[in-house]
Amino acid sequence: MPPRSSWKGFLKLSLVSVPVKAYSASSTSGEIRLNQLHKDTMQRIRYQKVVNGSSEPVPSDDIVSGYEYAKGQYVVIDPQELDKLRTESDRSITIDGFVAEDTIDPIYLSGKSYYLVPDGPVGQKPYLLMQRVLEEQKLVGIAKVVLSGREQLVMLRPIGPLLCFEVLNQESKIKSVDSFRDEVESLDLSEQELELTRTLVDATKLEEFDYSVYEDDYVTKLSELIRLKVEGQEIVQIQDVAAPQVLNFMEALKQSVAELRDGAKPASKSAAAKAGSKAASGKMAASARSKRAPASKSGSTKKAKKAAPRKKKSG
C-alpha cells in the first residue's frame, strides 16, 4: 500500500498549473520512544485536559480555541472562521521565481523536506519539463505554500528524477551573524599555520561521501541496552575514550599531518567509526555477561587444564 500523501494541490508557474502531491522525505522508522511510567505500579502516565481548579477531564466538544488579547481576556476563534481565511491559492505551490542553486544559504533550511510527484497522467509532461530544465540550468525555485494552516516559504529543486521542496526558515527567525561576531578574536595567522592547515584539510578530503557510513550510534546503544534489560542482565558503564590531550596548536597540526602522511585514509576512518559503534554495543553485551558468569569461566578453565595431555618422559 503506497504511503499517504502529506499534501495535494497544484504547482503553479505563471499560467501553468501542474497537479501534484507531496510526501514527507523523512521517516520516523527506527526511532525508539520511551514511555513515562509510575515507578511503583509501572502504569503509563496519562495526560488529561482539565480546567484550572478542577480534576474533571473536559470533553473534546467543550474545548474551543481562543486568543488572549488582554490579561484573562480571550476572543474565541471558530474553525469555520479560519476556513473563511483560506483561498484557492492555499492549495497551490506558487513559484515566485528562480535563482542559482547556491543562492540560498543552508542555514535557512528548516530540515523539513518533501518529495513532489505528479498527481495523475495530466501532470506528467509539465512535471518532467520543469524537473529537466531546473536540473540542466542548476536552478531552484522560490515558492510559497500553505502547510498545516501556515504559509511557508519553500525552495523547489530537482533531486534525481523527482522534484522536492525544502521548507525555509523566515529571515526574521534566523539570528544574525553579527550577534556572535565578538566571540571570534581577530588574530594574525602566519603563512606556516595556514599552509599546515591547508595540508591537513587537503589530506582529509573525501573522494566520495557515503551517507550510509554515518549511523545513529545512540539508537544502536539504546537498542542494545533495552535488549540486555529485557534479558535481566546488569548493565555496566562503558568507559569512553579518554578526552583528547590539548596540545600546542602548531604541534597538533604537525602531528595530524604526519599521521595522515603515514597512510591514514579519510574513508577508512569513516568505516572504522561505523565498526566502532558496533564494537561499543558488543562491549556493553560483553560487560553484562561478565558480571553474571565468573564461575563458569573459572570452571571451564579447570576443565581445560584437566583435559590437557601429559608429556611423556623421554628415555
Short mmCIF file of C-alpha atoms in Angstrom, two decimals:
data_model
loop_
_atom_site.label_atom_id
_atom_site.label_comp_id
_atom_site.label_asym_id
_atom_site.label_seq_id
_atom_site.Cartn_x
_atom_site.Cartn_y
_atom_site.Cartn_z
CA MET A 1 0.00 0.00 0.00
CA PRO A 2 1.54 3.36 -1.03
CA PRO A 3 2.20 5.92 1.70
CA ARG A 4 -0.38 8.60 2.31
CA SER A 5 0.48 11.95 0.76
CA SER A 6 1.12 14.86 3.12
CA TRP A 7 -0.31 17.46 0.75
CA LYS A 8 -2.19 17.64 -2.57
CA GLY A 9 -2.65 20.62 -4.86
CA PHE A 10 -1.04 22.39 -7.81
CA LEU A 11 2.45 23.54 -8.72
CA LYS A 12 1.87 26.95 -10.31
CA LEU A 13 4.21 28.97 -12.54
CA SER A 14 2.54 31.93 -14.25
CA LEU A 15 -0.48 30.43 -16.09
CA VAL A 16 0.80 26.84 -15.86
CA SER A 17 -0.73 24.61 -13.16
CA VAL A 18 0.58 21.10 -12.56
CA PRO A 19 -1.43 18.74 -10.30
CA VAL A 20 0.98 17.34 -7.73
CA LYS A 21 1.09 15.62 -4.37
CA ALA A 22 3.78 15.77 -1.69
CA TYR A 23 5.24 13.10 0.57
CA SER A 24 7.44 13.69 3.58
CA ALA A 25 11.04 12.85 2.66
CA SER A 26 11.93 11.79 6.21
CA SER A 27 10.83 8.74 8.16
CA THR A 28 10.39 8.06 11.87
CA SER A 29 11.03 4.33 11.46
CA GLY A 30 13.87 3.11 13.63
CA GLU A 31 13.24 5.69 16.33
CA ILE A 32 12.95 4.41 19.90
CA ARG A 33 10.37 6.13 22.08
CA LEU A 34 10.47 5.74 25.84
CA ASN A 35 7.22 5.96 27.82
CA GLN A 36 6.74 7.69 31.16
CA LEU A 37 5.69 5.22 33.88
CA HIS A 38 4.63 5.35 37.52
CA LYS A 39 7.65 3.82 39.26
CA ASP A 40 5.64 1.77 41.79
CA THR A 41 2.87 0.33 39.58
CA MET A 42 4.62 0.59 36.18
CA GLN A 43 1.42 2.04 34.74
CA ARG A 44 1.62 4.51 31.86
CA ILE A 45 1.38 8.20 32.73
CA ARG A 46 -1.63 9.82 31.05
CA TYR A 47 -2.28 13.50 30.45
CA GLN A 48 -5.81 14.81 30.62
CA LYS A 49 -7.27 18.19 29.66
CA VAL A 50 -8.71 19.82 32.76
CA VAL A 51 -9.81 23.31 33.80
CA ASN A 52 -7.73 25.14 36.42
CA GLY A 53 -9.06 24.25 39.87
CA SER A 54 -10.79 21.06 38.71
CA SER A 55 -9.65 17.47 38.26
CA GLU A 56 -12.53 16.53 35.94
CA PRO A 57 -11.47 15.92 32.30
CA VAL A 58 -13.09 18.29 29.79
CA PRO A 59 -14.85 16.59 26.81
CA SER A 60 -13.43 17.48 23.38
CA ASP A 61 -16.77 19.00 22.31
CA ASP A 62 -16.45 21.58 25.11
CA ILE A 63 -13.00 22.79 24.04
CA VAL A 64 -12.63 25.84 21.78
CA SER A 65 -9.66 27.87 20.51
CA GLY A 66 -9.06 31.46 21.52
CA TYR A 67 -6.53 34.28 21.67
CA GLU A 68 -5.63 36.14 24.87
CA TYR A 69 -5.72 39.82 23.80
CA ALA A 70 -5.52 41.11 27.39
CA LYS A 71 -4.77 39.54 30.78
CA GLY A 72 -7.52 36.95 31.31
CA GLN A 73 -9.49 38.22 28.29
CA TYR A 74 -9.94 35.92 25.29
CA VAL A 75 -11.58 36.14 21.90
CA VAL A 76 -12.85 32.78 20.58
CA ILE A 77 -11.89 31.80 17.02
CA ASP A 78 -14.13 29.17 15.41
CA PRO A 79 -12.81 26.63 12.84
CA GLN A 80 -15.41 27.94 10.36
CA GLU A 81 -13.92 31.43 10.68
CA LEU A 82 -10.47 30.05 9.95
CA ASP A 83 -11.82 28.27 6.86
CA LYS A 84 -13.02 31.63 5.50
CA LEU A 85 -9.43 32.87 5.57
CA ARG A 86 -8.34 30.13 3.18
CA THR A 87 -8.37 30.71 -0.57
CA GLU A 88 -7.80 28.62 -3.67
CA SER A 89 -4.13 29.60 -3.55
CA ASP A 90 -3.81 27.68 -0.27
CA ARG A 91 -3.85 24.51 -2.35
CA SER A 92 -1.04 25.69 -4.61
CA ILE A 93 2.75 25.86 -4.57
CA THR A 94 3.11 29.26 -6.21
CA ILE A 95 6.55 29.86 -7.71
CA ASP A 96 7.73 33.47 -7.40
CA GLY A 97 10.91 32.95 -9.44
CA PHE A 98 14.15 31.03 -9.87
CA VAL A 99 17.70 31.58 -8.60
CA ALA A 100 21.03 29.76 -8.88
CA GLU A 101 21.14 26.61 -6.72
CA ASP A 102 23.87 28.02 -4.45
CA THR A 103 21.98 31.25 -3.71
CA ILE A 104 20.19 30.01 -0.58
CA ASP A 105 22.49 29.66 2.43
CA PRO A 106 21.96 26.24 4.13
CA ILE A 107 21.27 28.00 7.44
CA TYR A 108 17.82 28.88 6.11
CA LEU A 109 16.88 25.21 5.60
CA SER A 110 14.44 24.15 8.31
CA GLY A 111 15.06 20.41 7.92
CA LYS A 112 11.57 19.66 6.57
CA SER A 113 11.73 18.17 3.08
CA TYR A 114 9.02 16.78 0.80
CA TYR A 115 9.13 14.78 -2.41
CA LEU A 116 6.82 16.21 -5.06
CA VAL A 117 5.29 13.88 -7.68
CA PRO A 118 2.67 14.30 -10.44
CA ASP A 119 -0.91 13.65 -9.39
CA GLY A 120 -2.39 11.79 -12.33
CA PRO A 121 -1.50 11.46 -16.05
CA VAL A 122 -2.22 15.09 -16.95
CA GLY A 123 0.61 16.33 -14.74
CA GLN A 124 3.34 14.01 -16.05
CA LYS A 125 4.62 16.05 -19.04
CA PRO A 126 4.74 19.53 -17.42
CA TYR A 127 6.29 17.98 -14.29
CA LEU A 128 9.08 16.33 -16.31
CA LEU A 129 9.71 19.55 -18.26
CA MET A 130 10.10 21.52 -15.03
CA GLN A 131 12.40 18.91 -13.48
CA ARG A 132 14.59 18.69 -16.58
CA VAL A 133 15.05 22.45 -17.04
CA LEU A 134 15.89 23.07 -13.37
CA GLU A 135 18.43 20.25 -13.48
CA GLU A 136 20.02 21.49 -16.72
CA GLN A 137 20.28 25.11 -15.61
CA LYS A 138 21.18 24.31 -11.98
CA LEU A 139 18.32 26.43 -10.66
CA VAL A 140 15.98 26.27 -7.67
CA GLY A 141 12.55 27.83 -7.36
CA ILE A 142 11.40 30.12 -4.56
CA ALA A 143 7.74 29.48 -3.77
CA LYS A 144 5.01 29.79 -1.17
CA VAL A 145 2.69 27.06 0.07
CA VAL A 146 0.27 26.62 2.96
CA LEU A 147 1.23 23.66 5.18
CA SER A 148 -0.59 22.78 8.41
CA GLY A 149 -2.55 26.02 8.22
CA ARG A 150 0.54 28.24 7.88
CA GLU A 151 2.04 29.90 4.82
CA GLN A 152 5.57 28.63 4.32
CA LEU A 153 8.42 29.81 2.12
CA VAL A 154 9.93 26.84 0.27
CA MET A 155 12.76 26.06 -2.13
CA LEU A 156 11.83 23.84 -5.08
CA ARG A 157 14.70 21.80 -6.53
CA PRO A 158 15.39 18.69 -8.60
CA ILE A 159 16.60 15.55 -6.84
CA GLY A 160 17.31 12.59 -9.10
CA PRO A 161 14.28 12.12 -11.38
CA LEU A 162 12.00 13.99 -8.96
CA LEU A 163 11.26 17.46 -7.69
CA CYS A 164 11.30 18.19 -3.99
CA PHE A 165 10.75 21.23 -1.85
CA GLU A 166 12.54 22.28 1.32
CA VAL A 167 10.76 24.45 3.87
CA LEU A 168 12.82 27.57 4.58
CA ASN A 169 13.09 29.48 7.83
CA GLN A 170 11.88 33.06 7.60
CA GLU A 171 14.72 35.56 7.71
CA SER A 172 13.30 37.02 10.93
CA LYS A 173 13.71 33.59 12.60
CA ILE A 174 17.46 33.37 11.88
CA LYS A 175 19.83 35.04 14.32
CA SER A 176 22.26 37.48 12.75
CA VAL A 177 25.91 36.50 12.34
CA ASP A 178 26.80 39.86 13.87
CA SER A 179 25.26 38.69 17.17
CA PHE A 180 28.21 36.33 17.61
CA ARG A 181 30.98 38.20 15.79
CA ASP A 182 32.59 39.39 19.03
CA GLU A 183 33.10 35.76 20.09
CA VAL A 184 35.78 35.36 17.41
CA GLU A 185 39.01 37.25 18.02
CA SER A 186 40.94 38.97 15.24
CA LEU A 187 44.34 37.23 15.25
CA ASP A 188 47.34 37.26 12.96
CA LEU A 189 47.74 33.97 11.07
CA SER A 190 51.21 33.00 9.91
CA GLU A 191 51.78 31.53 6.46
CA GLN A 192 53.19 28.38 8.08
CA GLU A 193 49.99 27.88 10.09
CA LEU A 194 47.85 28.43 7.01
CA GLU A 195 49.93 26.05 4.91
CA LEU A 196 49.79 23.29 7.55
CA THR A 197 46.02 23.73 7.88
CA ARG A 198 45.62 23.58 4.08
CA THR A 199 47.68 20.38 4.05
CA LEU A 200 45.53 18.83 6.79
CA VAL A 201 42.28 19.76 5.03
CA ASP A 202 43.52 18.52 1.64
CA ALA A 203 44.66 15.23 3.18
CA THR A 204 41.22 14.60 4.72
CA LYS A 205 39.15 15.35 1.63
CA LEU A 206 36.76 12.50 0.87
CA GLU A 207 36.76 11.11 -2.65
CA GLU A 208 33.05 10.45 -2.24
CA PHE A 209 30.50 10.90 0.54
CA ASP A 210 28.85 7.69 1.74
CA TYR A 211 25.90 8.66 3.93
CA SER A 212 25.28 5.05 4.99
CA VAL A 213 28.52 5.05 6.99
CA TYR A 214 27.13 7.56 9.47
CA GLU A 215 24.66 5.79 11.75
CA ASP A 216 22.80 6.93 14.83
CA ASP A 217 25.11 5.47 17.47
CA TYR A 218 22.78 6.46 20.31
CA VAL A 219 19.88 4.43 18.88
CA THR A 220 22.18 1.43 18.40
CA LYS A 221 23.38 1.59 22.00
CA LEU A 222 19.86 2.19 23.33
CA SER A 223 18.56 -0.85 21.41
CA GLU A 224 21.30 -2.96 22.95
CA LEU A 225 20.57 -1.56 26.41
CA ILE A 226 16.88 -2.46 26.07
CA ARG A 227 17.72 -5.98 24.89
CA LEU A 228 20.02 -6.58 27.86
CA LYS A 229 17.47 -5.17 30.32
CA VAL A 230 14.73 -7.44 28.91
CA GLU A 231 17.07 -10.41 29.38
CA GLY A 232 17.60 -9.37 33.00
CA GLN A 233 21.28 -8.62 32.68
CA GLU A 234 23.06 -6.00 34.73
CA ILE A 235 24.33 -3.03 32.74
CA VAL A 236 27.91 -1.89 33.19
CA GLN A 237 29.03 1.62 32.27
CA ILE A 238 31.19 1.57 29.16
CA GLN A 239 34.41 3.50 29.59
CA ASP A 240 34.59 6.07 26.82
CA VAL A 241 37.76 7.08 25.04
CA ALA A 242 39.82 9.48 27.14
CA ALA A 243 39.40 13.16 26.38
CA PRO A 244 41.94 14.37 23.81
CA GLN A 245 45.07 15.96 25.21
CA VAL A 246 45.24 19.68 24.47
CA LEU A 247 48.45 20.28 22.54
CA ASN A 248 50.10 23.37 21.23
CA PHE A 249 48.15 24.23 18.06
CA MET A 250 51.15 24.08 15.73
CA GLU A 251 52.31 20.82 17.32
CA ALA A 252 48.84 19.32 16.92
CA LEU A 253 48.75 20.37 13.26
CA LYS A 254 52.16 18.84 12.59
CA GLN A 255 51.23 15.56 14.32
CA SER A 256 47.93 15.35 12.43
CA VAL A 257 49.61 15.92 9.07
CA ALA A 258 52.34 13.39 9.91
CA GLU A 259 49.77 10.71 10.83
CA LEU A 260 47.87 11.25 7.59
CA ARG A 261 51.04 11.07 5.56
CA ASP A 262 51.77 7.71 7.21
CA GLY A 263 48.80 6.22 5.36
CA ALA A 264 45.57 7.05 7.21
CA LYS A 265 42.67 7.48 4.78
CA PRO A 266 39.52 9.54 5.50
CA ALA A 267 37.25 6.86 4.04
CA SER A 268 38.77 4.15 6.23
CA LYS A 269 38.26 6.39 9.26
CA SER A 270 34.55 6.55 8.45
CA ALA A 271 34.38 2.81 8.14
CA ALA A 272 36.27 2.48 11.40
CA ALA A 273 33.76 4.77 13.07
CA LYS A 274 30.95 2.53 11.86
CA ALA A 275 32.74 -0.55 13.14
CA GLY A 276 33.48 1.24 16.40
CA SER A 277 29.78 1.81 17.00
CA LYS A 278 29.10 -1.91 16.65
CA ALA A 279 32.08 -2.69 18.85
CA ALA A 280 30.69 -0.43 21.58
CA SER A 281 27.44 -2.41 21.59
CA GLY A 282 29.48 -5.58 21.76
CA LYS A 283 31.39 -4.21 24.76
CA MET A 284 28.12 -3.45 26.52
CA ALA A 285 26.91 -7.01 25.95
CA ALA A 286 30.25 -8.46 27.00
CA SER A 287 30.29 -6.35 30.15
CA ALA A 288 26.80 -7.51 31.06
CA ARG A 289 27.72 -11.16 30.51
CA SER A 290 30.93 -10.88 32.50
CA LYS A 291 29.02 -9.58 35.53
CA ARG A 292 26.96 -12.75 35.83
CA ALA A 293 29.27 -15.54 34.66
CA PRO A 294 32.60 -15.51 36.53
CA ALA A 295 32.08 -19.03 37.93
CA SER A 296 31.51 -20.69 34.57
CA LYS A 297 34.66 -19.04 33.29
CA SER A 298 36.87 -20.49 36.04
CA GLY A 299 35.14 -23.85 35.72
CA SER A 300 35.86 -24.11 32.03
CA THR A 301 39.50 -23.20 32.69
CA LYS A 302 39.90 -26.04 35.17
CA LYS A 303 38.24 -28.44 32.79
CA ALA A 304 40.57 -27.41 30.02
CA LYS A 305 43.60 -27.93 32.24
CA LYS A 306 42.38 -31.39 33.25
CA ALA A 307 41.92 -32.42 29.65
CA ALA A 308 45.42 -31.32 28.62
CA PRO A 309 47.59 -34.38 27.70
CA ARG A 310 50.65 -35.20 29.82
CA LYS A 311 54.08 -35.04 28.26
CA LYS A 312 55.85 -38.41 28.09
CA LYS A 313 59.28 -38.64 29.66
CA SER A 314 61.99 -39.36 27.17
CA GLY A 315 64.07 -42.48 27.70
#
